[in-house]
Amino acid sequence: MRISSAQLHATAINSILGQQSTLSKIQLQIAAGRKILTPADDPAGAARALNLSESASSTTQYGKNADIAEARLRLEESTLTSATDLIQRVRLLTLQGNNDVLDNESRPLLAAEIRQRLDELVSLGNTRDANNEYLFAGYQSLTEAFTVNPDGTVVYNGDEGQRFLQIGPSRQIATGDSGAEVFGMIGSGNGEFITRAHAFNTGNGVLGTNTITDPATYVADDYSVVLGEQTAVAGGALVFNDNVGTDDTLQYELRINGTLIDTLGEGDARTQAQIETAINAQAATTGVSAYLDAGQLYLANTLPTATPITVNETLTGATDGALDTATGFFGSALTGAAPTNDVVFNNANGYVVLDSSDAIVTSGAYVDGGSIAFNGQQLTISGTPSNGDQFSTTPNTQQDLFATLQSLITALESPSQNTQAVPTSATLSNFTAPVSAGGETFQVTIDGIDLINVGLPLAGDTVTAGQLDTALGNFLTANPGYTVASGSFAGNDLVLEKDDGSDLVIAIPQNTTTTAGALTGLEGTTTNGSLAQPDISAGFHTAMERVLNNLDRNLDNIISTRSQIGARLNSIDDQNNLNESSILQVRETLSNIQDLDYAEAISQLEQQSTSLQAAQQSFLRIQGLSLFNFL
């Protein structure tokens, strides 16, 4: 093989250039700290390094998302902590307002603070995050979450959306909760039912919590609990004892509140159901309803009233005095000598539960604070209700926290809360002025407006039921919004009501220091301008209990939301730990792939530098060689 001088020179130069290229690469690796400068250096390693870098970048972004989510959740937690404190303060004020010691001047002062708390609650509901977005508006984060209408009602403008952020490869976290969930989607009552006392109730019975006890047998419906009196009516044949020797035609007459219900002769019989039907046929006249359930007959005033039910049983046709006898259905031992007997029912020792069709669901003996169970649910009534008092329970409807506070304000600001809720049946005792040196003035006011205001200058002067009925007619003409539901003063059965359903305040502010007479029924017995029942009405107590139940439900919901926030914050902490571990592992693996081993690289640099020097020295020798040197 023949080697020319040019070839020898070219080979030497190429070797030097190769050595220089290798040396330059090592120098670049040392300067960059990387052993892979281009994908060509290690295609497989470069591809793997690219994947690991993308993984590290994604994990870093997850960490940033987690920081954003944590900031929003901590802001929400702080806001709901303030809301919790607010509700607890309002609850304390509610308990104070529900105290009989307070009067109409004191309760509005509590309402004034609650109004400020309501404004504060609206402000909390419109909290904004660091991006100036509304925290509780759902997906509508640029829209103000809550606004207040001119009538004081609060409207939610957001939606029920819940925003999420990705904080891990397979982990999303909710960064907040909608105002509908936190403030708006809270059931009134106890979350399952709304309970109310009838506006006409005259007793002090208070309806307690109603709960579902058996979901399998629960029947959703509107129910009424009517308080009445259990009777001893058994039905069957009426037993007469006609004295032997005198053939009398004995008859039995049954009357309720003076109205004839039924007449029976010897040999006649009535079942309990027939007695119930006969009583109810005259209910519009007597104001008394009968209920038959489980072999027990109950009597109750059709409308709540303090007026007792009088059942009159009479034996007619008897000529033999005490020898002619009969026992009435209501237990009266009747004789010819004592042919009539009144059985008065003025208590509420029993109850019946009616559904929306007025069908009897259950019944039983009333026990103060005892449970009444029916159709998978259970409620309690405490206190001493009057005969005919009624309570209703309906399935829950939605009521937000703002409406709960608004209803509390309305209850506390109502001017009639320290008087018994009326209308109710009224029994009139004619007013008679006592003997006195000076005259008397008889004045009756309705909501502060005179019904009648007349002077009684002489002893024995009277105000009659007819005068009061005339005055009432004039009052109704001059003051729209009041209605006579039934009856009159003359009939001793007046039922007066306000068209808006609110309470009436009826008083007798007489300017006398002596007992000048009595007007009973509208407020119990009222004399000389001193209200007979100054305690807070049972209806007001029930309304306040309803507010307390609502507040408890709202508080439970907010505490539950705060618990969820705490769980999310814990999840973020755990995910951050996982993300940091993942980034550390990726960076370690990435370092193994692309980071330079400086000791090895420097050793290679020295070796390559020596090789380059050797190549250069060798070239110096080779380039001087020529055949002409030997000629």
XYZ file of C-alpha atoms in Angstrom:
631
model
C 0.000 0.000 0.000
C 1.378 3.362 -0.926
C 1.087 6.296 1.458
C 1.680 9.725 0.098
C 2.904 12.723 2.034
C -0.427 14.513 1.500
C -2.302 11.592 2.920
C 0.000 11.465 5.915
C -0.504 15.171 6.547
C -4.283 14.904 6.167
C -4.491 12.026 8.592
C -2.495 13.908 11.195
C -4.568 17.047 10.819
C -7.841 15.094 11.072
C -6.584 13.456 14.239
C -5.742 16.818 15.743
C -9.129 18.234 14.763
C -10.896 15.196 16.236
C -8.972 15.585 19.455
C -9.842 19.293 19.544
C -13.562 18.538 18.923
C -13.635 16.005 21.738
C -11.778 18.397 24.030
C -14.192 21.215 23.112
C -17.222 19.002 23.873
C -15.813 18.103 27.280
C -15.156 21.751 27.980
C -18.762 22.642 27.020
C -20.080 19.839 29.252
C -18.059 21.156 32.166
C -19.235 24.716 31.514
C -22.906 23.630 31.251
C -22.735 20.988 33.952
C -24.589 18.621 31.626
C -23.403 15.547 29.860
C -26.219 15.725 27.287
C -25.801 18.921 25.329
C -27.882 17.903 22.330
C -30.286 15.016 21.750
C -27.617 13.516 19.488
C -25.360 13.026 22.492
C -27.845 10.486 23.999
C -31.175 10.205 22.104
C -32.767 7.823 24.615
C -31.533 9.802 27.596
C -32.626 13.091 26.031
C -36.145 11.764 25.436
C -36.399 10.480 28.972
C -35.041 13.763 30.365
C -37.669 15.662 28.380
C -40.470 13.532 29.862
C -39.101 13.960 33.353
C -38.811 17.736 32.886
C -42.435 17.937 31.758
C -43.471 15.855 34.773
C -41.566 18.147 37.117
C -43.099 21.209 35.469
C -46.630 19.790 35.846
C -46.029 18.880 39.461
C -44.729 22.372 40.130
C -47.937 23.796 38.627
C -49.968 21.469 40.850
C -48.175 23.027 43.791
C -49.077 26.514 42.612
C -52.718 25.430 42.185
C -52.635 23.992 45.683
C -51.377 27.315 47.040
C -54.254 29.146 45.301
C -56.801 26.628 46.596
C -55.407 26.857 50.114
C -55.598 30.653 50.080
C -59.267 30.596 48.953
C -60.212 27.926 51.463
C -58.521 29.733 54.336
C -60.380 32.896 53.363
C -63.652 30.942 53.298
C -62.848 29.381 56.664
C -62.169 32.813 58.140
C -65.420 34.151 56.697
C -67.481 31.246 58.010
C -65.852 31.587 61.417
C -67.205 35.135 61.502
C -70.604 33.851 60.337
C -70.567 31.262 63.131
C -69.865 33.942 65.726
C -72.647 36.041 64.202
C -75.228 33.252 64.400
C -74.290 32.452 67.978
C -74.727 36.118 68.897
C -78.108 36.259 67.150
C -79.140 33.076 68.928
C -78.284 34.669 72.272
C -80.358 37.724 71.354
C -83.229 35.450 70.343
C -83.180 33.757 73.725
C -83.211 37.160 75.390
C -86.112 38.293 73.226
C -88.057 35.155 74.070
C -88.013 36.100 77.738
C -91.379 37.164 79.199
C -89.629 39.884 81.202
C -89.029 42.015 78.099
C -91.736 44.333 76.812
C -92.567 46.010 73.508
C -90.046 48.776 74.180
C -87.163 46.382 74.877
C -87.537 43.901 72.032
C -87.124 46.446 69.201
C -83.744 47.309 70.718
C -82.707 43.704 70.167
C -84.138 43.867 66.659
C -81.959 46.927 65.947
C -78.793 44.963 66.676
C -80.034 42.009 64.629
C -80.546 44.377 61.677
C -76.882 45.295 61.939
C -76.006 41.619 62.115
C -78.093 41.019 58.988
C -76.105 43.701 57.147
C -72.902 42.101 58.404
C -74.077 38.710 57.140
C -74.741 40.156 53.668
C -71.225 41.620 53.708
C -69.766 38.229 54.649
C -71.736 36.602 51.849
C -70.149 39.060 49.393
C -66.553 38.342 50.451
C -64.019 38.608 47.591
C -60.775 36.709 47.094
C -57.351 38.016 45.987
C -58.538 38.078 42.356
C -61.470 40.310 43.333
C -63.904 37.455 42.631
C -66.917 36.772 44.855
C -66.154 33.788 47.032
C -69.732 32.510 47.366
C -71.157 33.208 43.879
C -70.431 29.768 42.413
C -69.466 29.970 38.745
C -70.772 33.566 38.596
C -67.714 34.771 40.474
C -67.750 38.250 38.907
C -71.377 38.839 39.983
C -72.200 40.147 43.456
C -73.423 37.089 45.335
C -76.129 38.715 47.501
C -78.173 41.885 47.061
C -80.819 43.426 49.309
C -84.231 44.360 47.897
C -86.055 47.516 49.014
C -88.391 45.362 51.143
C -85.404 43.971 53.052
C -85.359 40.525 51.442
C -81.980 39.179 50.367
C -81.577 37.682 46.886
C -78.869 35.242 45.787
C -77.493 36.115 42.337
C -74.979 33.321 41.937
C -75.483 29.677 41.063
C -74.865 26.354 42.772
C -71.609 25.677 40.917
C -68.466 24.643 42.776
C -65.050 25.474 41.334
C -62.229 22.922 41.420
C -58.447 23.099 40.919
C -56.128 20.260 39.908
C -53.580 19.789 42.693
C -52.237 16.398 41.638
C -52.132 14.083 38.615
C -55.437 12.543 39.685
C -56.593 14.878 42.455
C -58.946 17.849 42.238
C -59.997 19.981 45.189
C -63.012 22.255 45.617
C -61.817 25.795 46.216
C -65.069 27.061 47.734
C -68.798 26.558 48.251
C -71.743 28.329 46.676
C -73.799 30.793 48.665
C -76.835 28.649 47.904
C -75.201 25.811 49.811
C -73.796 27.845 52.679
C -76.552 30.418 53.224
C -79.508 29.729 50.959
C -80.300 26.021 50.764
C -81.071 25.700 54.457
C -84.439 24.332 55.447
C -86.596 26.332 57.782
C -88.007 24.765 60.908
C -85.798 21.893 61.905
C -84.801 21.159 58.312
C -87.627 18.671 57.840
C -90.802 20.456 58.985
C -92.309 23.864 59.575
C -94.520 23.986 62.661
C -96.992 26.714 63.584
C -99.473 27.520 66.298
C -102.955 28.599 65.214
C -103.369 32.370 65.379
C -106.489 31.952 67.558
C -104.884 29.747 70.227
C -105.702 30.939 73.729
C -103.699 28.488 75.835
C -99.970 28.538 76.487
C -99.176 25.313 74.683
C -95.964 25.438 72.645
C -95.205 23.115 69.763
C -91.738 21.599 69.963
C -89.492 19.896 67.460
C -90.965 17.623 64.821
C -88.691 14.880 63.501
C -88.869 11.877 61.177
C -88.491 8.737 63.247
C -89.110 6.073 60.609
C -88.387 7.004 56.975
C -89.964 3.750 55.797
C -93.409 4.699 57.151
C -93.120 8.468 56.788
C -95.998 10.084 54.857
C -95.404 13.680 53.778
C -98.550 15.770 54.257
C -99.940 18.810 56.005
C -101.095 17.771 59.473
C -103.085 19.522 62.192
C -103.083 18.637 65.877
C -106.373 19.576 67.548
C -106.446 19.702 71.335
C -109.744 18.628 72.843
C -111.215 16.668 75.701
C -111.656 12.955 75.941
C -115.195 12.013 76.863
C -116.718 8.962 78.471
C -119.224 8.490 75.638
C -119.594 4.776 74.901
C -122.739 4.728 72.759
C -125.214 1.895 72.653
C -128.844 1.775 73.835
C -129.961 4.492 76.208
C -131.279 2.826 79.398
C -134.411 4.352 80.901
C -135.941 3.260 84.222
C -139.663 4.063 84.196
C -141.105 3.555 87.701
C -143.537 0.657 87.808
C -147.116 1.755 88.240
C -146.800 4.940 86.218
C -146.468 4.596 82.500
C -144.442 7.633 81.433
C -143.105 8.510 78.006
C -139.484 9.159 78.892
C -137.194 10.967 76.512
C -133.563 12.027 76.508
C -132.421 15.310 74.986
C -128.800 16.148 74.189
C -127.764 19.788 73.739
C -124.361 21.396 73.166
C -123.972 25.074 73.984
C -127.757 25.340 74.028
C -128.370 23.756 70.613
C -130.452 20.560 70.424
C -128.338 17.749 69.027
C -130.501 14.647 69.416
C -133.656 13.284 71.062
C -134.071 9.607 72.034
C -136.985 7.640 73.410
C -137.171 4.362 75.269
C -135.584 1.590 73.210
C -133.592 3.974 71.000
C -129.838 3.497 70.607
C -126.928 5.439 69.183
C -123.483 4.253 68.278
C -120.440 6.417 68.950
C -120.279 7.151 65.215
C -123.910 8.290 65.181
C -123.304 10.590 68.151
C -120.223 12.007 66.377
C -122.252 12.615 63.208
C -125.097 14.313 65.098
C -122.710 16.658 66.918
C -120.833 17.578 63.756
C -124.094 18.282 61.926
C -124.584 21.251 64.287
C -120.915 22.308 64.460
C -121.528 25.542 62.558
C -124.061 26.563 65.210
C -122.431 25.204 68.344
C -118.800 25.824 67.401
C -118.010 22.318 68.626
C -116.626 19.368 66.640
C -116.548 15.714 67.608
C -113.791 13.277 66.691
C -113.997 9.498 67.043
C -110.868 7.393 66.991
C -109.952 4.041 68.515
C -113.215 3.891 70.469
C -112.665 7.302 72.068
C -114.869 10.323 71.376
C -113.230 13.753 71.633
C -114.899 17.159 71.807
C -113.076 20.307 70.720
C -114.026 23.859 69.901
C -114.062 24.341 66.137
C -111.982 27.479 66.612
C -109.609 27.882 69.539
C -111.376 29.719 72.340
C -111.263 30.114 76.080
C -115.033 29.487 76.194
C -115.876 26.074 77.684
C -118.039 23.497 75.933
C -121.286 22.867 77.778
C -123.047 19.576 77.120
C -126.568 19.515 78.543
C -128.378 16.201 79.080
C -132.070 16.304 80.008
C -134.666 13.684 80.963
C -138.198 14.667 79.935
C -141.605 13.105 80.562
C -140.773 11.882 84.072
C -143.592 12.113 86.655
C -142.271 9.930 89.446
C -139.476 12.147 90.698
C -136.307 10.325 91.589
C -137.832 6.965 90.665
C -137.736 7.713 86.943
C -134.074 7.586 85.870
C -131.780 7.561 82.858
C -128.020 7.720 82.358
C -126.905 10.068 79.592
C -124.270 9.314 77.012
C -121.961 11.804 78.733
C -122.471 10.185 82.128
C -125.218 12.331 83.637
C -127.363 10.480 86.214
C -130.767 11.965 85.382
C -133.968 11.627 87.401
C -137.388 13.141 87.375
C -136.328 15.133 90.438
C -133.085 16.361 88.770
C -133.885 16.029 85.070
C -131.063 18.114 83.645
C -127.299 18.175 84.048
C -124.490 20.165 82.451
C -121.177 18.497 81.640
C -118.596 21.212 81.079
C -115.483 20.587 78.989
C -112.885 23.298 79.403
C -109.675 21.317 79.280
C -107.515 19.793 76.586
C -106.677 16.376 77.966
C -106.668 14.710 74.549
C -105.562 15.306 70.999
C -106.410 14.194 67.479
C -104.096 14.446 64.471
C -105.767 15.296 61.155
C -104.254 15.052 57.677
C -104.850 17.510 54.844
C -108.234 15.891 54.098
C -109.262 16.232 57.784
C -109.149 12.464 58.215
C -108.050 11.329 61.684
C -104.534 9.873 61.619
C -104.161 9.160 65.327
C -105.349 10.347 68.728
C -104.487 9.985 72.371
C -104.272 11.517 75.818
C -102.400 14.800 76.015
C -99.310 14.813 78.236
C -97.382 18.008 78.857
C -94.107 17.601 76.950
C -95.093 14.140 75.733
C -94.481 12.814 72.242
C -97.171 12.499 69.578
C -96.158 9.953 66.937
C -97.863 9.335 63.584
C -96.968 8.297 60.046
C -93.253 7.913 60.726
C -92.817 11.260 62.478
C -92.962 12.580 66.009
C -93.623 15.962 67.607
C -94.033 17.321 71.119
C -96.372 19.865 72.703
C -95.682 21.362 76.095
C -97.599 23.714 78.337
C -101.324 23.932 78.995
C -103.289 24.386 75.775
C -106.942 25.380 75.762
C -109.710 23.235 74.367
C -109.739 23.683 70.581
C -106.173 24.988 70.304
C -104.561 23.829 67.100
C -101.037 23.314 65.813
C -99.948 22.572 62.274
C -96.913 20.855 60.807
C -95.999 20.854 57.141
C -93.055 19.399 55.219
C -90.096 21.680 55.069
C -89.750 24.431 52.502
C -86.527 26.246 51.756
C -85.636 29.315 53.797
C -82.276 30.996 53.808
C -80.356 32.337 56.774
C -81.110 35.906 55.774
C -84.870 35.231 55.818
C -84.516 33.633 59.249
C -82.955 36.813 60.620
C -85.585 38.915 58.872
C -88.408 36.872 60.430
C -86.760 37.301 63.837
C -86.627 41.066 63.356
C -90.294 41.117 62.378
C -91.281 39.086 65.440
C -89.313 41.306 67.818
C -90.631 44.522 66.300
C -94.271 43.443 66.336
C -96.059 45.707 68.840
C -98.465 43.043 70.072
C -96.068 40.363 71.175
C -96.628 40.907 74.892
C -100.373 40.319 74.597
C -102.255 37.182 73.874
C -102.820 36.502 70.200
C -106.386 37.285 69.200
C -109.012 37.056 67.741
C -110.710 34.478 69.865
C -114.239 33.891 71.055
C -115.524 36.645 73.337
C -117.969 36.356 76.199
C -119.383 39.693 77.329
C -120.325 40.567 80.881
C -122.221 43.877 80.890
C -120.186 46.710 82.315
C -121.775 48.230 85.405
C -120.322 51.264 87.166
C -119.927 50.869 90.924
C -121.222 53.364 93.398
C -118.605 56.106 93.502
C -118.284 59.774 94.253
C -117.108 60.537 90.739
C -118.064 59.152 87.345
C -116.490 56.341 85.352
C -115.345 56.163 81.762
C -115.692 52.957 79.801
C -113.187 52.696 76.945
C -112.253 49.735 74.741
C -109.467 50.074 72.162
C -108.504 47.833 69.253
C -104.894 48.328 68.165
C -104.982 51.665 69.971
C -108.145 52.831 68.147
C -111.271 53.502 70.201
C -114.002 50.938 69.800
C -116.067 52.742 72.412
C -115.318 55.566 74.810
C -118.304 56.681 76.885
C -118.775 58.330 80.264
C -120.785 56.636 83.011
C -121.451 59.437 85.460
C -124.052 57.721 87.636
C -123.987 54.647 89.775
C -125.654 51.772 87.966
C -124.897 53.081 84.469
C -124.263 50.197 82.077
C -122.796 49.411 78.675
C -124.794 46.746 76.876
C -123.812 44.183 74.304
C -126.020 46.012 71.796
C -124.049 49.212 72.295
C -120.809 47.352 71.733
C -122.157 45.717 68.549
C -123.180 49.145 67.241
C -119.769 50.536 68.129
C -118.146 47.572 66.413
C -120.102 48.220 63.225
C -118.962 51.823 63.215
C -115.401 50.742 63.897
C -115.380 48.303 60.953
C -116.729 50.978 58.623
C -114.107 53.486 59.664
C -111.190 51.023 59.777
C -110.873 48.665 56.785
C -108.787 45.591 57.409
C -110.815 44.185 60.295
C -113.496 41.517 59.856
C -116.078 39.824 62.061
C -115.437 36.182 61.313
C -118.555 35.095 63.170
C -120.863 35.910 66.060
C -121.453 39.138 67.957
C -121.179 40.669 71.394
C -124.884 40.052 71.905
C -124.424 36.384 71.137
C -121.412 36.125 73.442
C -119.517 34.417 70.594
C -117.760 37.236 68.731
C -114.754 36.235 66.586
C -112.924 39.304 65.304
C -109.871 39.082 63.084
C -107.473 41.204 61.033
C -107.378 40.615 57.301
C -103.579 40.478 57.240
C -103.572 37.670 59.806
C -101.571 39.593 62.411
C -102.453 39.878 66.083
C -105.051 42.212 67.542
C -104.339 44.264 70.649
C -107.519 44.826 72.625
C -107.418 46.737 75.908
C -109.702 48.559 78.366
C -107.669 51.601 79.520
C -110.171 52.800 82.112
C -109.427 55.931 84.127
C -110.617 54.504 87.415
C -108.982 52.901 90.400
C -111.934 50.761 91.341
C -113.231 47.589 89.796
C -115.695 48.909 87.327
C -116.795 45.794 85.512
C -115.505 43.044 83.256
C -115.234 42.180 79.583
C -114.183 38.578 79.141
C -112.976 36.514 76.234
C -111.075 38.897 74.002
C -108.112 39.009 76.334
C -109.335 36.701 79.058
C -110.791 38.871 81.830
C -109.776 42.523 81.595
C -110.703 45.036 84.272
C -109.678 48.645 84.898
C -107.308 48.673 81.956
C -105.054 45.957 83.377
C -104.461 43.242 80.805
C -105.521 39.914 82.198
C -102.842 38.025 80.268
C -99.713 40.184 80.081
C -97.465 37.235 79.261
C -96.049 36.822 75.785
C -98.496 34.981 73.572
C -98.023 31.298 72.836
C -97.939 32.233 69.164
C -94.951 34.503 69.763
C -93.161 31.770 71.716
C -93.788 29.352 68.879
C -92.432 31.862 66.342
C -89.302 32.359 68.420
C -88.848 28.614 68.815
C -89.111 28.335 65.044
C -86.370 30.964 64.658
C -84.158 29.112 67.143
C -84.649 25.885 65.210
C -83.760 27.680 61.980
C -80.648 29.204 63.520
C -79.554 25.815 64.835
C -80.002 24.289 61.387
C -78.113 27.147 59.762
C -75.339 26.876 62.315
C -75.109 23.109 61.814
C -74.824 23.639 58.072
C -72.061 26.217 58.386
C -70.166 24.056 60.882
C -70.506 21.145 58.453
C -69.139 23.332 55.650
C -66.228 24.391 57.850
C -65.545 20.737 58.573
C -65.408 20.049 54.832
C -63.033 22.988 54.382
C -60.765 21.558 57.062
C -60.769 18.204 55.306
C -59.863 19.894 52.007
C -57.010 21.803 53.643
C -55.692 18.533 55.065
C -55.941 16.977 51.618
C -53.960 19.883 50.161
C -51.230 19.399 52.765
C -51.061 15.690 51.987
C -50.992 16.323 48.240
C -48.277 18.965 48.641
C -46.140 16.395 50.441
C -46.723 13.936 47.608
C -45.935 16.606 45.024
C -42.687 17.548 46.755
C -41.656 13.909 47.015
C -42.471 13.400 43.344
C -40.476 16.476 42.283
C -37.515 15.345 44.397
C -37.572 11.896 42.827
C -37.923 13.283 39.292
C -35.076 15.716 39.795
C -32.873 12.950 41.167
C -33.600 10.748 38.183
C -33.176 13.682 35.812
C -29.846 14.497 37.431
C -28.638 10.944 36.909
C -29.522 11.217 33.226
C -28.227 14.658 32.267
C -26.053 16.077 35.018
C -22.299 15.859 34.551
C -19.885 13.915 36.760
C -17.279 16.652 37.179
C -14.520 14.342 38.449
C -14.923 12.061 35.479
C -15.241 14.983 33.058
C -12.090 16.704 34.383
C -10.200 13.433 34.158
C -11.379 13.062 30.559
C -10.404 16.689 29.905
C -6.866 16.081 31.146
C -6.606 12.865 29.172
C -7.975 14.487 26.050
C -5.646 17.473 26.469
C -2.655 15.147 26.716
C -3.806 13.258 23.648
C -4.178 16.513 21.740
C -0.671 17.611 22.747
C 0.719 14.245 21.607
C -1.049 14.550 18.301
C 0.289 18.029 17.807
C 3.871 16.973 18.628
C 3.548 13.993 16.321
C 2.347 16.245 13.515
C 5.328 18.511 13.965
C 7.608 15.574 13.358
C 5.622 14.176 10.465
C 5.371 17.474 8.615
C 9.208 17.672 8.378
C 9.560 14.317 6.691
C 10.288 14.326 2.879
C 12.138 12.019 0.338
C 14.021 15.055 -0.847
C 15.849 15.033 2.453
C 17.564 11.807 1.382
C 18.566 12.734 -2.133
